[in-house]
XYZ file of C-alpha atoms in Angstrom:
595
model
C -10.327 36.240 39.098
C -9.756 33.953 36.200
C -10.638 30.395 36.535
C -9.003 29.627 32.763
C -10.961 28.796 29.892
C -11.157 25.112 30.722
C -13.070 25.838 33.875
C -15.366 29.136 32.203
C -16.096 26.689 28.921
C -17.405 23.358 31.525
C -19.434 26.003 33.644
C -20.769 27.578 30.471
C -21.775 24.290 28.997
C -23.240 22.834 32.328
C -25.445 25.576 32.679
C -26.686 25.378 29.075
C -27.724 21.243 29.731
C -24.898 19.827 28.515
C -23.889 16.097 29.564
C -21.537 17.483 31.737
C -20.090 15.503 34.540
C -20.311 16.891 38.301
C -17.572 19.051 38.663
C -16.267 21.630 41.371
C -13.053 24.590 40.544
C -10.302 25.563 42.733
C -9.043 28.750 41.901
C -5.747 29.974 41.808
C -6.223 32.467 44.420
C -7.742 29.884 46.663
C -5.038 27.543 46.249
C -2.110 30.004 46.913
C -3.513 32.857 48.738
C 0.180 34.416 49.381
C 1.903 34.560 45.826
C 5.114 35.884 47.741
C 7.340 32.932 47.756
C 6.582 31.679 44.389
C 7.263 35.488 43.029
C 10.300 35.364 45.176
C 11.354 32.151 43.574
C 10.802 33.132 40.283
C 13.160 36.217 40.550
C 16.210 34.355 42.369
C 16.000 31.631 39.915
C 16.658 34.282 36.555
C 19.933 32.686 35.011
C 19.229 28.764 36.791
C 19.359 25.972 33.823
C 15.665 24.997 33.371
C 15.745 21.880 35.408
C 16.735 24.203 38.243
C 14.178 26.420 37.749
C 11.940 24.253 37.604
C 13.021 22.446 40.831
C 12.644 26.099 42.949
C 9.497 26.228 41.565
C 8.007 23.078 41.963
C 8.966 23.559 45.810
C 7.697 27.137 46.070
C 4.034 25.624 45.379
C 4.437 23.014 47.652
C 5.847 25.624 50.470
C 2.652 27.903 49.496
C -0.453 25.752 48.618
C -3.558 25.867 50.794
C -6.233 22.900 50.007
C -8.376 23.162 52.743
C -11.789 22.494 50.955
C -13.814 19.266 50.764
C -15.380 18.570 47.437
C -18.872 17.830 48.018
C -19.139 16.086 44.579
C -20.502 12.523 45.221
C -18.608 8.869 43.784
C -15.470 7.783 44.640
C -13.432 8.109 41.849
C -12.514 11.807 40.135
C -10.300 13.239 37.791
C -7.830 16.275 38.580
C -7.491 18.022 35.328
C -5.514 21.893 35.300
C -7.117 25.257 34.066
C -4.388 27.618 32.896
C -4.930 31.144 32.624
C -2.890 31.089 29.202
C -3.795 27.772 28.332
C -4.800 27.271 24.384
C -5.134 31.114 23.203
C -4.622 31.900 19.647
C -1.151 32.736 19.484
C 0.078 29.994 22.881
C -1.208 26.506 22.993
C -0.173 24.842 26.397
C -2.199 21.327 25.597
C -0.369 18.313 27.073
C 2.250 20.313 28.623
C 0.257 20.149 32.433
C -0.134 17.028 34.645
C -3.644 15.513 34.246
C -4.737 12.874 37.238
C -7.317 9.816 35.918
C -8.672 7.446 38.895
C -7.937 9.934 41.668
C -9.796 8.477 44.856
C -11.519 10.842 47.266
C -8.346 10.548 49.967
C -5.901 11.180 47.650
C -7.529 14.784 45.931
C -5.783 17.588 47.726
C -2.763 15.614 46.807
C -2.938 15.573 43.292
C -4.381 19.158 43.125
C -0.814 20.042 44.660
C 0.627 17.923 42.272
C -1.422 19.986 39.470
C -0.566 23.098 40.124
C 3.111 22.310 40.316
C 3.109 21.535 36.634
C 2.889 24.952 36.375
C 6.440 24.985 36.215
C 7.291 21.316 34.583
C 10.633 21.797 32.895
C 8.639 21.560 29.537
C 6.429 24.697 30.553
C 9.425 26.844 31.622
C 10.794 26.419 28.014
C 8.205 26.778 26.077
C 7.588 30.166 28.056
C 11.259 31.258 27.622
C 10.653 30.145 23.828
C 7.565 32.061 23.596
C 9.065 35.277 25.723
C 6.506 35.389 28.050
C 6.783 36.066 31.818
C 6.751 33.221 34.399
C 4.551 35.846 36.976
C 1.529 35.484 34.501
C 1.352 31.825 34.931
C -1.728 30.565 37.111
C -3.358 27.321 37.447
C -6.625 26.681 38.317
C -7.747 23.410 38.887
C -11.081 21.374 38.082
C -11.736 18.048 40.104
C -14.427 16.057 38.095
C -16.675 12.408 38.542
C -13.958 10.485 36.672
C -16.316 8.592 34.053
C -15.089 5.362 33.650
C -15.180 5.533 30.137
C -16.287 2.187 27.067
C -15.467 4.682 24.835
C -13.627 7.664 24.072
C -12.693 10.721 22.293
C -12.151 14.272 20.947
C -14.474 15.300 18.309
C -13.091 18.576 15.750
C -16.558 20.604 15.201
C -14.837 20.798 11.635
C -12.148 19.229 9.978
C -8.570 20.783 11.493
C -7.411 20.487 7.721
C -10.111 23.367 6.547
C -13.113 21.221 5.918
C -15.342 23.503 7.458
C -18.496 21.575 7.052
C -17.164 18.267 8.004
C -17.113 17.092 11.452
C -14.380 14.437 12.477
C -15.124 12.532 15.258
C -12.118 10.696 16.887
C -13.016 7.305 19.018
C -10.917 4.786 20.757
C -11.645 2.226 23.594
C -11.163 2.508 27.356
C -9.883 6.479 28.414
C -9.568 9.672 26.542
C -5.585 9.996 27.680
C -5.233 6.645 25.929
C -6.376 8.377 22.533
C -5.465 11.796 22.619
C -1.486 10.809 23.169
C -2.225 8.074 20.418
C -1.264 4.895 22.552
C -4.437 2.750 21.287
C -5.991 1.753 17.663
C -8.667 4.721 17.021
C -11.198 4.871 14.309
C -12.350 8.160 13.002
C -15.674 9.481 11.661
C -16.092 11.517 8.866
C -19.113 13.373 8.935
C -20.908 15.655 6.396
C -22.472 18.221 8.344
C -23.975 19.550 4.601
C -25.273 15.815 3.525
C -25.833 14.632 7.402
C -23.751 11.427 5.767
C -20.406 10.019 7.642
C -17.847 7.483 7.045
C -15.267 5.815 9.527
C -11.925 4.801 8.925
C -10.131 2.091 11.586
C -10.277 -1.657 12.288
C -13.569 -0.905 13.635
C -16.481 0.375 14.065
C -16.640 1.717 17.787
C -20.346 3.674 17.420
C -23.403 2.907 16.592
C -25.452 5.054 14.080
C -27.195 6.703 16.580
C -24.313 7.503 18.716
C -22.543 9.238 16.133
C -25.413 11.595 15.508
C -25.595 11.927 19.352
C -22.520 13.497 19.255
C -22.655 15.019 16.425
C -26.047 16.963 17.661
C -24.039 17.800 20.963
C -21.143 18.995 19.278
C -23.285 21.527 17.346
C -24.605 22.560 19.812
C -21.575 23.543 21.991
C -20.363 25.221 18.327
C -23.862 27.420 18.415
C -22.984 28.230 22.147
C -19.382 29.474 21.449
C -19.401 30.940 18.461
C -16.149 28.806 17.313
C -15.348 25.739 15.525
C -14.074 23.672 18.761
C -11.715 20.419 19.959
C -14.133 18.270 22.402
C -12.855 15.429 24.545
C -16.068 13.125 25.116
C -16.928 10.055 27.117
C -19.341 7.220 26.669
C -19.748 5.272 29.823
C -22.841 2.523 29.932
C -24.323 4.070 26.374
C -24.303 7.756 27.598
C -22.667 10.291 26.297
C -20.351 12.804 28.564
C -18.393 15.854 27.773
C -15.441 16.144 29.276
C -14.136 19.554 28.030
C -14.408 21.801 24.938
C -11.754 24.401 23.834
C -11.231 26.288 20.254
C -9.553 24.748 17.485
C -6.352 26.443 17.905
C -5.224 24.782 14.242
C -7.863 26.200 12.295
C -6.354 29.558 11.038
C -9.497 31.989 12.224
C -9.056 34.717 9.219
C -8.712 32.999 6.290
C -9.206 29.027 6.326
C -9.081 27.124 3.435
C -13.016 25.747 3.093
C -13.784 22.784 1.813
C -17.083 21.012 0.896
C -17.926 17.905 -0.841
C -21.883 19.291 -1.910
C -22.449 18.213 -5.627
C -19.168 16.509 -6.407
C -19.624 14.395 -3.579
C -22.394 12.974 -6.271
C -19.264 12.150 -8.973
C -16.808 11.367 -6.907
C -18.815 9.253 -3.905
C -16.370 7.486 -1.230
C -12.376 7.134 -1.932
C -10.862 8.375 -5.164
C -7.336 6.819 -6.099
C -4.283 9.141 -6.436
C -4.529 8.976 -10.046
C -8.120 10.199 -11.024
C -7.611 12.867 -8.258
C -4.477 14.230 -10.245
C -6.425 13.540 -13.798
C -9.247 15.810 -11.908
C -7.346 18.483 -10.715
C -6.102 18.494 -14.241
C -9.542 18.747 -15.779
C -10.554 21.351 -13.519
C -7.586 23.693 -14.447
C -8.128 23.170 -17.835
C -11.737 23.750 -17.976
C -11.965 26.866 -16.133
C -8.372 28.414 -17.469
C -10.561 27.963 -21.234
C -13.923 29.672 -19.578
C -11.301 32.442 -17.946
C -9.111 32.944 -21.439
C -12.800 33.728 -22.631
C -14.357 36.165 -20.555
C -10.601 38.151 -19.760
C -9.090 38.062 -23.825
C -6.029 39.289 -21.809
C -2.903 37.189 -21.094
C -1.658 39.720 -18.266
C -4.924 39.689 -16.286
C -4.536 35.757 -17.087
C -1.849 35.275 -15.706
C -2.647 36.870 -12.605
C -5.754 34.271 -12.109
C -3.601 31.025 -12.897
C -3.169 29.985 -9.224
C -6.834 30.493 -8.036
C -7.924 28.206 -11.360
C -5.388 25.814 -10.563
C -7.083 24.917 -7.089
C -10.818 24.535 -7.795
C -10.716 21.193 -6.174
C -8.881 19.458 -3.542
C -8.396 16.855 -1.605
C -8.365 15.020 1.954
C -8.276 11.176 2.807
C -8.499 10.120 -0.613
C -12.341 12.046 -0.937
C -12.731 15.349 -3.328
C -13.749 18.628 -2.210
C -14.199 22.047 -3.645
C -12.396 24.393 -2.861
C -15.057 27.261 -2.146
C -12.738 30.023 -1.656
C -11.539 30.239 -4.948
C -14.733 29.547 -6.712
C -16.040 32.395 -5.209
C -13.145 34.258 -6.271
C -13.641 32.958 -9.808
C -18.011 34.040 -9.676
C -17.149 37.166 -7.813
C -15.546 38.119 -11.253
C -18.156 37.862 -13.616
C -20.639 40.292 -14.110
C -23.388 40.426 -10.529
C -20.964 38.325 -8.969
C -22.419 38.403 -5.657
C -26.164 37.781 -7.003
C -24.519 34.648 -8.930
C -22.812 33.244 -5.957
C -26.187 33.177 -3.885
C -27.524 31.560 -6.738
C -24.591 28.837 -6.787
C -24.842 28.069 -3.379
C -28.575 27.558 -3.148
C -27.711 25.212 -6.630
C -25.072 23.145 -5.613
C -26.256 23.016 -1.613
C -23.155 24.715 0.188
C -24.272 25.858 3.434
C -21.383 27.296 4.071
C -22.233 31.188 3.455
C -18.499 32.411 3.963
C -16.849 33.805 1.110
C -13.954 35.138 2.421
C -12.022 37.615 1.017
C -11.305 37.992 -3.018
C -7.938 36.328 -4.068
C -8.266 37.879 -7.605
C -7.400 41.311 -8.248
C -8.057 42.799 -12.058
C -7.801 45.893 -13.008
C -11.628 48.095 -13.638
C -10.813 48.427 -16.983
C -10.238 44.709 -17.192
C -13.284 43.794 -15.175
C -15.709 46.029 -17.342
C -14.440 43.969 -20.620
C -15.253 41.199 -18.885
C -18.861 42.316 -19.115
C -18.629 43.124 -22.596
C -16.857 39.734 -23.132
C -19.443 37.674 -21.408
C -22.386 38.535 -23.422
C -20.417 38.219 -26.914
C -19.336 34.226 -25.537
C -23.396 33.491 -24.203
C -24.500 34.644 -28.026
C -22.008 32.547 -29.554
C -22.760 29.287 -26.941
C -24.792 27.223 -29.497
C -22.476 28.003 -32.312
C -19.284 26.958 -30.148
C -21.267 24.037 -28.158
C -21.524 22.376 -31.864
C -17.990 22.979 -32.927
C -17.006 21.201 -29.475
C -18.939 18.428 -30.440
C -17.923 17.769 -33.941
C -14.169 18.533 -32.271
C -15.094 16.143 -29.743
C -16.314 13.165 -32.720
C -13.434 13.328 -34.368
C -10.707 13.492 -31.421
C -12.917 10.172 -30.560
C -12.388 8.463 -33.803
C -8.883 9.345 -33.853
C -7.984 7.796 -30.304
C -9.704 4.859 -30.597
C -8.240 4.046 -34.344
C -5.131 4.322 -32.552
C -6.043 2.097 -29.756
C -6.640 -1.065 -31.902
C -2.503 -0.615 -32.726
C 0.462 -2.010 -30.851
C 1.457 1.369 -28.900
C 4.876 2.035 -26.970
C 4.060 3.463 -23.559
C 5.328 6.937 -25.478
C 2.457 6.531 -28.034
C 0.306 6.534 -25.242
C 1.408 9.457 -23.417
C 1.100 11.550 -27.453
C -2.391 10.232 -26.541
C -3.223 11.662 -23.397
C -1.141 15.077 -24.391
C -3.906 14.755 -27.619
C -7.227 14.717 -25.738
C -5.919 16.890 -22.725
C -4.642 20.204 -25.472
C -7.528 20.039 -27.988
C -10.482 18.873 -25.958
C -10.067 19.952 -22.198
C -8.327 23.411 -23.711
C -11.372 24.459 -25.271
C -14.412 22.386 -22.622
C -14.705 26.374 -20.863
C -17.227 26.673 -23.370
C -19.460 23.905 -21.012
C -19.409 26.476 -18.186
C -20.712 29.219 -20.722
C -23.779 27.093 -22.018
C -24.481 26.268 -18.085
C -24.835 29.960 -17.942
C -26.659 30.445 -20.982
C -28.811 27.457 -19.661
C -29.123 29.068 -16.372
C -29.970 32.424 -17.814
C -32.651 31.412 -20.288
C -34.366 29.045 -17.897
C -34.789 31.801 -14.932
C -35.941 34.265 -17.910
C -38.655 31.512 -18.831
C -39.520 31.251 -15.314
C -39.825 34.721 -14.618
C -42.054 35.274 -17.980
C -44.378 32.390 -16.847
C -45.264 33.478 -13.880
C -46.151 37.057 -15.156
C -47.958 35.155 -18.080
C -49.785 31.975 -16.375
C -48.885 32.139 -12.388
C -47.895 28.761 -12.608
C -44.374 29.002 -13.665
C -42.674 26.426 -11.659
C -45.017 23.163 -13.204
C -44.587 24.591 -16.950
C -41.048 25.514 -16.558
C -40.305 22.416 -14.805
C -41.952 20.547 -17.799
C -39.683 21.892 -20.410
C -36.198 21.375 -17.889
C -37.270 18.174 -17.060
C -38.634 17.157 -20.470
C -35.290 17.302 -22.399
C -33.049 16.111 -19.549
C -34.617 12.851 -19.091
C -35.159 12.399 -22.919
C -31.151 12.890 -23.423
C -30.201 10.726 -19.743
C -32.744 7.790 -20.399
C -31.050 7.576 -24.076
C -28.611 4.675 -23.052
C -30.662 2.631 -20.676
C -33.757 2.741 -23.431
C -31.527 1.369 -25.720
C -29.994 -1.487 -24.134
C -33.626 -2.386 -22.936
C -33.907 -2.918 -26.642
C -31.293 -4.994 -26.917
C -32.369 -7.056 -24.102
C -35.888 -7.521 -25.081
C -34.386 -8.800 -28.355
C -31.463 -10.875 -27.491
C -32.962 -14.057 -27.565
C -33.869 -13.838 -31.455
C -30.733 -12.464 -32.105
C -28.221 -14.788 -33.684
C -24.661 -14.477 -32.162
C -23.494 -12.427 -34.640
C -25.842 -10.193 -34.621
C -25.858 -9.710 -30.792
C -22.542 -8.944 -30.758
C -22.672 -6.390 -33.332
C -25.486 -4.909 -31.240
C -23.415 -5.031 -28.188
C -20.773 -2.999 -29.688
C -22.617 -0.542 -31.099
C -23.994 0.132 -27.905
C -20.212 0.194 -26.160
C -18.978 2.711 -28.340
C -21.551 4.939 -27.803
C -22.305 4.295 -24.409
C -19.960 2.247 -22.970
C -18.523 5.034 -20.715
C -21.618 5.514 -18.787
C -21.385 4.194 -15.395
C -21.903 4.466 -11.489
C -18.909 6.711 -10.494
C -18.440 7.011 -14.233
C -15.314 9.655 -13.746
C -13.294 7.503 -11.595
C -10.543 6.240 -13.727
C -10.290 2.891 -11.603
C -14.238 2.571 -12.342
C -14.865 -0.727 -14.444
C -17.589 0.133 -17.148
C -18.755 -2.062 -20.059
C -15.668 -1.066 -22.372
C -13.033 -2.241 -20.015
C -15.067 -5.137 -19.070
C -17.623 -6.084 -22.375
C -18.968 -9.307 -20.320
C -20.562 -6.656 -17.719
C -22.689 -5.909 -20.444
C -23.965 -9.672 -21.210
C -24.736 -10.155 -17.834
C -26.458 -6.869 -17.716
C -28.908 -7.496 -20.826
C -29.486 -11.061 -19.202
C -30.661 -9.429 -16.161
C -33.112 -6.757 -18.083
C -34.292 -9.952 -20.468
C -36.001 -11.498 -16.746
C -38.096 -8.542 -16.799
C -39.588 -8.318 -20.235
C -43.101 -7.411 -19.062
C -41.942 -3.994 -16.958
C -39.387 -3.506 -19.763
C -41.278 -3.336 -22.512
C -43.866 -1.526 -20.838
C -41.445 1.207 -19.865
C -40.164 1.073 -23.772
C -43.216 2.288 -24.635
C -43.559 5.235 -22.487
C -42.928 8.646 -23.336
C -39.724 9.013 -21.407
C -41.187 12.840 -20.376
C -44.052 15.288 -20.917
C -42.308 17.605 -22.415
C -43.907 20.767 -22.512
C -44.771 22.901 -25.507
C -44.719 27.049 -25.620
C -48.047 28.792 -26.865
C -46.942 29.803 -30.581
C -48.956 32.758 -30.451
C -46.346 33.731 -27.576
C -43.481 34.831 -29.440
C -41.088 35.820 -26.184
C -42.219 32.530 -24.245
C -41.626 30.439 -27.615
C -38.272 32.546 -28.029
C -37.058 31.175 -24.166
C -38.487 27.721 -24.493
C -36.328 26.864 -27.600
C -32.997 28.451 -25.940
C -34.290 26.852 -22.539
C -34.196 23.745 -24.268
C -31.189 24.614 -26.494
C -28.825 24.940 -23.410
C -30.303 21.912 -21.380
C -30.034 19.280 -24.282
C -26.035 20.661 -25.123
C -25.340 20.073 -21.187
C -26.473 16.486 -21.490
C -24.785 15.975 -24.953
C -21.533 17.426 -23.279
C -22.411 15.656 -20.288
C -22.127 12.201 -22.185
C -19.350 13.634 -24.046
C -17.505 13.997 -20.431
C -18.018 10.567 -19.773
C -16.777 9.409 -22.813
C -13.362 12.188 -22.546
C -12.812 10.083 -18.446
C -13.298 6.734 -20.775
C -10.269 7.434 -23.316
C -7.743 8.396 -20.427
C -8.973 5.297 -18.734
C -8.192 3.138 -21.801
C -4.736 4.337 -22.037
């Protein structure tokens, strides 16, 4: 006996502590303990229009139903919800299409539990069965009568995001009862939550939950995940500031063997909250074009190329105006470089995915291909400082180019020769970034490893060189406005201004969500600067103090130790081209925003 999955998932969950409300099951073979004239029905009414059918049926159940038990759940309200045998599989999803009852008083249960099961055969059910080829005999209802929670607030929650977003959470919340919001007949507002970051954001005129509600939820919805194994659709309830659940089913939208998996860890830190339609494009753009250069690199071989263009075409995506990665295809792009699968441990732990599915492959080379790939790789990491310093001299003088151009009177064509400009001869050849990463990457774990053979205290001396020349290249721009500031009031105007610009051209890029186009930074907007100089020159005391300090302890390699000295400098060498290159970045995103 089968009491649907409806019934099996509220037992399952009630036993486990869940905020279940009281509930009691009729079975199916309780209800109609002679299937006879139902099965008789259902064979005389082959060949009836639906509406027929449905009418035979309908009376069958009524002719046949037996509700001779008392529920002995206490209150005086319920709800009569169905529990189909078929209901919501994998390949058939019934939701919607059987009669729910809301407000159901005690007198009026074995009522409605007739009127449940005959929407067994509602005209809708009979043909979506016919459309689906399946038999009419398999069809039973089961039928759970529940404490009908007179809900302030309800809901479904997705366990993760229906459109692949596998560690996001979306919770779905709407005043009043959960009919009222799952057939979308009130204003909702919907939750966005980070199950990586343990962040969220809502979207609607309001804002229905309170911080501590939402992680309420959240906490119970991870838990019924943990206890089913699946990513599930939960209808909840809050009634007087507690929390119910009402049912729980599998996501029957989220494709089970290969969903698209998104997470925002790491470029949720460049692209925070909404991103407008057209820095997403210019990203996708960037993305392609960075990692089609690293790929033309390590493959030297237009056929195998070719055969990767889609995967590098769809690093990033999408969803309610935030950015995402697409994992599946960066681990399709790692699992091709040489220890693949040790790198893409090593990436996750890195960038923070928690997300440990890889799924399958999408990129298929040849072994002939893949072994020159090898070969390839360690011929581009020797070269990285050579080619990191022809991209930057590229980089200076596509820069002084653009922005001679700039101070003319351009046609909107002009501008677009531009864009075409900085997006074929700088973004064609940025792979090169990804390669002194690696080479970064590489000599730093080498360092690391050597230390801790050498002086078992490898993480404090390593940290000391990593650290060191980071913050000695990312303090760069605010040191040197704090000079400005601290000598803006003995400047004369003239000399001020020329200060101001200086500063602009060099760093006038750099900027809180810096690679949004629709970011205002001190180029588009000069006067942010004033007023930013005029608020460091209140603080001269801290200011100058902070001039004077070395911006890091950087630390220095025993000369006598050739190999460590060796690492250090390349440690070093890698880290201080990623923050020139980083700058560089800023400064590419602040040209395209210009025109």
């Amino acid at each position: 006996m089968s009491l649907g999955s409806k019934a099996i998932n509220l037992k399952k969950m009630k036993e486990n502590g869940l905020p279940v409300p009281e509930f009691e099951t009729f079975s199916y073979e309780e209800l109609i303990p002679d299937t006879a004239q139902i099965n008789a029905a259902i064979a005389e009414s082959y060949g009836k229009s639906v509406k027929i059918r449905s009418a035979m049926l309908r009376q069958a159940v009524k002719r046949s139903i037996n509700v001779s038990r008392l529920i002995s759940i206490p209150g005086e309200l319920f709800s009569v919800r169905s529990s189909c045998g078929l209901e919501d599989s994998a390949e058939n999803s019934f939701a919607g299409q059987f009669d729910t009852y809301l407000n159901v008083s005690r007198g009026d249960i074995c009522r409605r539990i007739t009127d449940c099961v005959c929407s067994l055969f509602n005209e809708n059910v009979i043909a979506y069965m016919k459309e689906k080829n399946l038999e009419l005999y398999h069809l039973k209802m089961n039928v759970i009568v529940q404490r009908m929670v007179n809900s302030d607030i309800s809901g479904i929650v997705f366990t993760a995001n229906p459109q692949g977003i596998l560690n996001e959470s979306v919770i779905v919340a709407g005043r009043g009862l959960g009919e009222n919001v799952v057939s979308d007949r009130i204003d909702t507002t919907s939750y966005y939550y980070s199950l990586t970051d343990e962040v969220y954001y809502y979207e609607g005129r309001e804002n229905l939950l309170s911080d501590s509600m939402v992680k309420h939820i959240i906490s119970a919805s991870r838990s019924i995940t943990d206890l089913f194994g699946k990513y599930m659709d939960i209808e909840y309830a809050i009634e007087d500031g507690r929390l119910y659940i009402l049912q729980a089913r599998p996501i029957t939208t989220l494709p089970d063997k290969e969903p698209v998996v998104f997470d925002n860890s790491n470029i949720v830190e460049s692209y925070p909250g909404l991103s407008l339609p057209l820095t997403v494009s210019f990203v996708d753009m960037v993305y392609y074009g960075v990692f089609a250069d690293a790929a033309r690199r390590l493959l030297k071989n237009k056929k195998a190329f070719a055969g990767v263009r889609d995967v590098l075409s769809n690093t990033v995506g999408n969803a309610n105006g935030r950015l995402y990665y697409n994992i599946n295809n960066w681990y399709s792009i790692i699992s091709c470089l040489p220890m693949g699968k040790k790198i893409i441990s090593v990436w996750q732990e890195l960038i923070g995915v928690k997300n440990k599915e890889t799924g399958k492959n999408s990129i298929r080379i040849s072994p002939l291909v893949k072994l020159s790939v090898y070969f390839n790789a360690v011929y581009e990491l020797i070269r990285v400082p050579k080619n990191m310093k022809k991209l930057d001299e590229k980089f200076i003088s596509i820069k002084k180019y653009v922005y001679k151009r700039f101070e003319e009177e351009l046609s909107a064509a002009e501008i677009i020769e531009l864009y075409d400009k900085i997006r074929k001869e700088l973004l064609s050849c940025w792979g090169v970034t990804l390669l002194n990463d690696a080479y970064a990457f590489i000599f730093t774990g080498l360092l690391k490893s050597r230390l801790k053979r050498k002086y078992k205290n490898s993480d404090e001396m390593a940290n000391s060189y990593i650290s060191g020349i980071s913050d000695i290249e990312s303090m760069k721009p605010v040191r040197e406005m704090i000079k400005i500031a601290l000598s803006k009031r003995n400047m004369t105007s003239d000399e001020y201004r020329k200060s101001a610009s200086d500063y602009i051209d060099v760093y006038g890029d750099r900027a809180l969500e810096e690679l949004k186009l629709e970011t205002e930074t001190f180029r588009t907007n000069p006067e942010m600067f004033d007023r930013k100089t005029d608020e460091f020159a209140l603080d001269r005391e801290n200011l100058s103090r902070l001039l004077n300090e070395n911006p890091s302890n950087v630390g220095t390699a025993d000369k006598s130790d050739y190999i460590t000295a060796f690492l250090s400098k390349r440690c070093m060498r890698g880290i201080s081209n990623r923050e020139v290159q980083r700058l560089n970045r800023s400064r590419i995103f602040g040209m395209v925003r210009e025109a």
